[in-house]
Amino acid sequence: KMEMDHVFSCENVKFKRDFIQQTTNPPLIFNDLIELATSLEGVCHDGSTNHMPTVDDLHILIAGTECKDFSSLSSSRKGINDNGKSGNTFWATHTLVKKLKPCIIILENVAQCPSKEMELAFEDIGYTVMHTKVCTSDYYLPQSRSRA
């Protein structure tokens, strides 16, 4: 068993923010990752503006960037540097990682995401990267979604 503190979340979709609040209830739920990464402050789900907490011992950052632009189901796929939501949220996560310097990053996305480019981006800032693909149904979730 591992103890941990859920310090903050960031989600721009209201029903997903509501789910986070109901299931894990972190002290802060920011609305916009890009805003947060730029200034380390942002508007939260309750309408207040807050600074991101000072986290001197942040060990793990878990993030899932926007995935629509990377999805094989998208009619207008975009790459990591094509100024789409998927690439922009990835780079915002990358910026946040550079500022916070967590020991471990767990990044989730669709199986067709540009994983090699993502890996290189984190290697360039000093991280050792491991990539794996998983399917949600292998973990007893009632769907079959391949994730990278």
PDB file of C-alpha atoms in Angstrom:
ATOM      1  CA  LYS A   1       0.000   0.000   0.000  1.00  0.00           C
ATOM      2  CA  MET A   2       1.270   3.443  -0.920  1.00  0.00           C
ATOM      3  CA  GLU A   3       0.215   6.686   0.708  1.00  0.00           C
ATOM      4  CA  MET A   4       0.055   9.796  -1.404  1.00  0.00           C
ATOM      5  CA  ASP A   5      -1.371  13.293  -1.410  1.00  0.00           C
ATOM      6  CA  HIS A   6      -3.389  14.377  -4.435  1.00  0.00           C
ATOM      7  CA  VAL A   7      -2.103  17.957  -4.581  1.00  0.00           C
ATOM      8  CA  PHE A   8      -3.951  19.271  -7.641  1.00  0.00           C
ATOM      9  CA  SER A   9      -5.708  18.291 -10.842  1.00  0.00           C
ATOM     10  CA  CYS A  10      -6.231  20.106 -14.091  1.00  0.00           C
ATOM     11  CA  GLU A  11      -9.139  19.418 -16.446  1.00  0.00           C
ATOM     12  CA  ASN A  12     -10.877  21.652 -18.983  1.00  0.00           C
ATOM     13  CA  VAL A  13     -14.046  19.551 -19.418  1.00  0.00           C
ATOM     14  CA  LYS A  14     -16.648  20.293 -16.761  1.00  0.00           C
ATOM     15  CA  PHE A  15     -18.129  16.813 -16.329  1.00  0.00           C
ATOM     16  CA  LYS A  16     -14.615  15.410 -15.985  1.00  0.00           C
ATOM     17  CA  ARG A  17     -13.737  18.079 -13.378  1.00  0.00           C
ATOM     18  CA  ASP A  18     -16.927  17.140 -11.522  1.00  0.00           C
ATOM     19  CA  PHE A  19     -15.899  13.461 -11.611  1.00  0.00           C
ATOM     20  CA  ILE A  20     -12.454  14.306 -10.226  1.00  0.00           C
ATOM     21  CA  GLN A  21     -14.010  16.367  -7.462  1.00  0.00           C
ATOM     22  CA  GLN A  22     -16.480  13.625  -6.526  1.00  0.00           C
ATOM     23  CA  THR A  23     -13.984  10.751  -6.595  1.00  0.00           C
ATOM     24  CA  THR A  24     -10.676  12.178  -5.320  1.00  0.00           C
ATOM     25  CA  ASN A  25     -11.511  15.730  -4.161  1.00  0.00           C
ATOM     26  CA  PRO A  26      -8.071  17.342  -4.502  1.00  0.00           C
ATOM     27  CA  PRO A  27      -7.593  20.753  -2.863  1.00  0.00           C
ATOM     28  CA  LEU A  28      -7.378  22.450  -6.289  1.00  0.00           C
ATOM     29  CA  ILE A  29      -8.829  21.595  -9.695  1.00  0.00           C
ATOM     30  CA  PHE A  30      -7.525  23.988 -12.315  1.00  0.00           C
ATOM     31  CA  ASN A  31      -9.495  24.495 -15.535  1.00  0.00           C
ATOM     32  CA  ASP A  32      -6.706  25.162 -18.050  1.00  0.00           C
ATOM     33  CA  LEU A  33      -3.383  23.320 -18.206  1.00  0.00           C
ATOM     34  CA  ILE A  34      -1.895  25.788 -20.699  1.00  0.00           C
ATOM     35  CA  GLU A  35      -2.698  28.747 -18.419  1.00  0.00           C
ATOM     36  CA  LEU A  36      -1.337  26.870 -15.407  1.00  0.00           C
ATOM     37  CA  ALA A  37       1.924  25.887 -17.127  1.00  0.00           C
ATOM     38  CA  THR A  38       2.529  29.437 -18.303  1.00  0.00           C
ATOM     39  CA  SER A  39       2.162  31.248 -14.984  1.00  0.00           C
ATOM     40  CA  LEU A  40       1.732  28.545 -12.299  1.00  0.00           C
ATOM     41  CA  GLU A  41      -1.614  30.100 -11.482  1.00  0.00           C
ATOM     42  CA  GLY A  42      -5.041  29.674 -12.956  1.00  0.00           C
ATOM     43  CA  VAL A  43      -8.797  29.655 -12.613  1.00  0.00           C
ATOM     44  CA  CYS A  44     -10.172  26.712 -10.668  1.00  0.00           C
ATOM     45  CA  HIS A  45     -13.422  24.779 -11.012  1.00  0.00           C
ATOM     46  CA  ASP A  46     -15.097  26.985  -8.380  1.00  0.00           C
ATOM     47  CA  GLY A  47     -14.234  30.221 -10.244  1.00  0.00           C
ATOM     48  CA  SER A  48     -11.428  31.252  -7.898  1.00  0.00           C
ATOM     49  CA  THR A  49      -7.942  32.069  -9.165  1.00  0.00           C
ATOM     50  CA  ASN A  50      -5.168  30.264  -7.332  1.00  0.00           C
ATOM     51  CA  HIS A  51      -1.433  29.790  -7.483  1.00  0.00           C
ATOM     52  CA  MET A  52      -0.296  26.261  -7.876  1.00  0.00           C
ATOM     53  CA  PRO A  53       0.856  24.994  -4.498  1.00  0.00           C
ATOM     54  CA  THR A  54       4.566  24.992  -3.830  1.00  0.00           C
ATOM     55  CA  VAL A  55       5.524  21.375  -4.093  1.00  0.00           C
ATOM     56  CA  ASP A  56       9.091  20.895  -2.935  1.00  0.00           C
ATOM     57  CA  ASP A  57       8.769  17.146  -2.841  1.00  0.00           C
ATOM     58  CA  LEU A  58       6.570  16.411  -5.829  1.00  0.00           C
ATOM     59  CA  HIS A  59       7.488  12.858  -6.696  1.00  0.00           C
ATOM     60  CA  ILE A  60       4.978  11.787  -9.334  1.00  0.00           C
ATOM     61  CA  LEU A  61       3.117  13.796 -11.966  1.00  0.00           C
ATOM     62  CA  ILE A  62       0.365  11.891 -13.754  1.00  0.00           C
ATOM     63  CA  ALA A  63      -0.988  13.539 -16.881  1.00  0.00           C
ATOM     64  CA  GLY A  64      -3.136  12.732 -19.857  1.00  0.00           C
ATOM     65  CA  THR A  65      -2.980  15.333 -22.580  1.00  0.00           C
ATOM     66  CA  GLU A  66      -5.741  16.091 -25.059  1.00  0.00           C
ATOM     67  CA  CYS A  67      -5.803  13.208 -27.547  1.00  0.00           C
ATOM     68  CA  LYS A  68      -8.293  14.069 -30.313  1.00  0.00           C
ATOM     69  CA  ASP A  69      -5.670  15.365 -32.749  1.00  0.00           C
ATOM     70  CA  PHE A  70      -3.610  12.189 -32.342  1.00  0.00           C
ATOM     71  CA  SER A  71      -6.509   9.740 -32.622  1.00  0.00           C
ATOM     72  CA  SER A  72      -6.847   7.478 -35.648  1.00  0.00           C
ATOM     73  CA  LEU A  73     -10.563   8.357 -35.543  1.00  0.00           C
ATOM     74  CA  SER A  74      -9.852  12.031 -36.209  1.00  0.00           C
ATOM     75  CA  SER A  75     -10.575  13.308 -39.713  1.00  0.00           C
ATOM     76  CA  SER A  76      -7.948  16.042 -39.288  1.00  0.00           C
ATOM     77  CA  ARG A  77      -5.045  14.515 -37.385  1.00  0.00           C
ATOM     78  CA  LYS A  78      -2.306  16.854 -36.208  1.00  0.00           C
ATOM     79  CA  GLY A  79       1.204  16.234 -35.007  1.00  0.00           C
ATOM     80  CA  ILE A  80       2.841  17.334 -31.817  1.00  0.00           C
ATOM     81  CA  ASN A  81       4.051  20.633 -33.336  1.00  0.00           C
ATOM     82  CA  ASP A  82       1.002  21.493 -35.476  1.00  0.00           C
ATOM     83  CA  ASN A  83      -0.596  23.926 -32.975  1.00  0.00           C
ATOM     84  CA  GLY A  84      -3.508  21.605 -32.219  1.00  0.00           C
ATOM     85  CA  LYS A  85      -5.004  21.002 -28.788  1.00  0.00           C
ATOM     86  CA  SER A  86      -3.190  17.697 -28.424  1.00  0.00           C
ATOM     87  CA  GLY A  87       0.247  19.153 -29.132  1.00  0.00           C
ATOM     88  CA  ASN A  88      -0.446  22.303 -27.132  1.00  0.00           C
ATOM     89  CA  THR A  89      -1.511  20.366 -24.037  1.00  0.00           C
ATOM     90  CA  PHE A  90       1.497  18.057 -24.421  1.00  0.00           C
ATOM     91  CA  TRP A  91       3.871  21.031 -24.523  1.00  0.00           C
ATOM     92  CA  ALA A  92       2.080  22.632 -21.559  1.00  0.00           C
ATOM     93  CA  THR A  93       2.638  19.391 -19.623  1.00  0.00           C
ATOM     94  CA  HIS A  94       6.293  19.467 -20.707  1.00  0.00           C
ATOM     95  CA  THR A  95       6.608  23.073 -19.482  1.00  0.00           C
ATOM     96  CA  LEU A  96       5.017  22.160 -16.156  1.00  0.00           C
ATOM     97  CA  VAL A  97       7.445  19.242 -15.781  1.00  0.00           C
ATOM     98  CA  LYS A  98      10.416  21.567 -16.436  1.00  0.00           C
ATOM     99  CA  LYS A  99       9.170  23.923 -13.715  1.00  0.00           C
ATOM    100  CA  LEU A 100       8.161  21.326 -11.107  1.00  0.00           C
ATOM    101  CA  LYS A 101      10.841  18.678 -11.791  1.00  0.00           C
ATOM    102  CA  PRO A 102       8.926  15.625 -10.547  1.00  0.00           C
ATOM    103  CA  CYS A 103      10.922  12.434 -10.089  1.00  0.00           C
ATOM    104  CA  ILE A 104       8.463  10.359 -12.131  1.00  0.00           C
ATOM    105  CA  ILE A 105       6.067  11.317 -14.920  1.00  0.00           C
ATOM    106  CA  ILE A 106       3.281   9.041 -16.082  1.00  0.00           C
ATOM    107  CA  LEU A 107       1.825  10.305 -19.339  1.00  0.00           C
ATOM    108  CA  GLU A 108      -1.205   8.665 -20.966  1.00  0.00           C
ATOM    109  CA  ASN A 109      -2.596   9.098 -24.465  1.00  0.00           C
ATOM    110  CA  VAL A 110      -4.103   7.223 -27.405  1.00  0.00           C
ATOM    111  CA  ALA A 111      -2.047   4.435 -28.967  1.00  0.00           C
ATOM    112  CA  GLN A 112      -1.467   6.498 -32.145  1.00  0.00           C
ATOM    113  CA  CYS A 113       0.097   9.451 -30.302  1.00  0.00           C
ATOM    114  CA  PRO A 114       3.554  10.557 -31.463  1.00  0.00           C
ATOM    115  CA  SER A 115       5.228   8.630 -28.652  1.00  0.00           C
ATOM    116  CA  LYS A 116       8.752   8.819 -30.105  1.00  0.00           C
ATOM    117  CA  GLU A 117       8.591  12.610 -30.268  1.00  0.00           C
ATOM    118  CA  MET A 118       7.167  12.746 -26.748  1.00  0.00           C
ATOM    119  CA  GLU A 119       9.921  10.475 -25.472  1.00  0.00           C
ATOM    120  CA  LEU A 120      12.621  12.652 -27.070  1.00  0.00           C
ATOM    121  CA  ALA A 121      11.117  15.814 -25.570  1.00  0.00           C
ATOM    122  CA  PHE A 122      11.440  14.381 -22.062  1.00  0.00           C
ATOM    123  CA  GLU A 123      14.863  12.875 -22.707  1.00  0.00           C
ATOM    124  CA  ASP A 124      15.999  16.346 -23.816  1.00  0.00           C
ATOM    125  CA  ILE A 125      15.220  17.700 -20.326  1.00  0.00           C
ATOM    126  CA  GLY A 126      17.011  14.897 -18.518  1.00  0.00           C
ATOM    127  CA  TYR A 127      14.419  12.155 -18.029  1.00  0.00           C
ATOM    128  CA  THR A 128      14.901   8.472 -18.728  1.00  0.00           C
ATOM    129  CA  VAL A 129      11.889   7.327 -20.732  1.00  0.00           C
ATOM    130  CA  MET A 130      10.056   4.024 -20.915  1.00  0.00           C
ATOM    131  CA  HIS A 131       7.096   3.538 -23.240  1.00  0.00           C
ATOM    132  CA  THR A 132       4.461   0.838 -23.088  1.00  0.00           C
ATOM    133  CA  LYS A 133       1.051   0.202 -24.610  1.00  0.00           C
ATOM    134  CA  VAL A 134      -1.820  -1.049 -22.502  1.00  0.00           C
ATOM    135  CA  CYS A 135      -5.456  -1.908 -23.127  1.00  0.00           C
ATOM    136  CA  THR A 136      -8.079  -0.925 -20.578  1.00  0.00           C
ATOM    137  CA  SER A 137      -9.856  -4.290 -20.839  1.00  0.00           C
ATOM    138  CA  ASP A 138      -6.692  -5.959 -19.501  1.00  0.00           C
ATOM    139  CA  TYR A 139      -7.346  -4.073 -16.257  1.00  0.00           C
ATOM    140  CA  TYR A 140     -11.001  -5.124 -15.896  1.00  0.00           C
ATOM    141  CA  LEU A 141     -12.452  -1.921 -17.298  1.00  0.00           C
ATOM    142  CA  PRO A 142     -15.566  -2.510 -19.412  1.00  0.00           C
ATOM    143  CA  GLN A 143     -14.150  -1.171 -22.658  1.00  0.00           C
ATOM    144  CA  SER A 144     -11.358  -1.913 -25.066  1.00  0.00           C
ATOM    145  CA  ARG A 145      -9.179   1.164 -25.482  1.00  0.00           C
ATOM    146  CA  SER A 146      -5.578   0.811 -26.428  1.00  0.00           C
ATOM    147  CA  ARG A 147      -3.523   3.517 -24.735  1.00  0.00           C
ATOM    148  CA  ALA A 148       0.121   4.528 -25.060  1.00  0.00           C
TER     149      ALA A 148
END
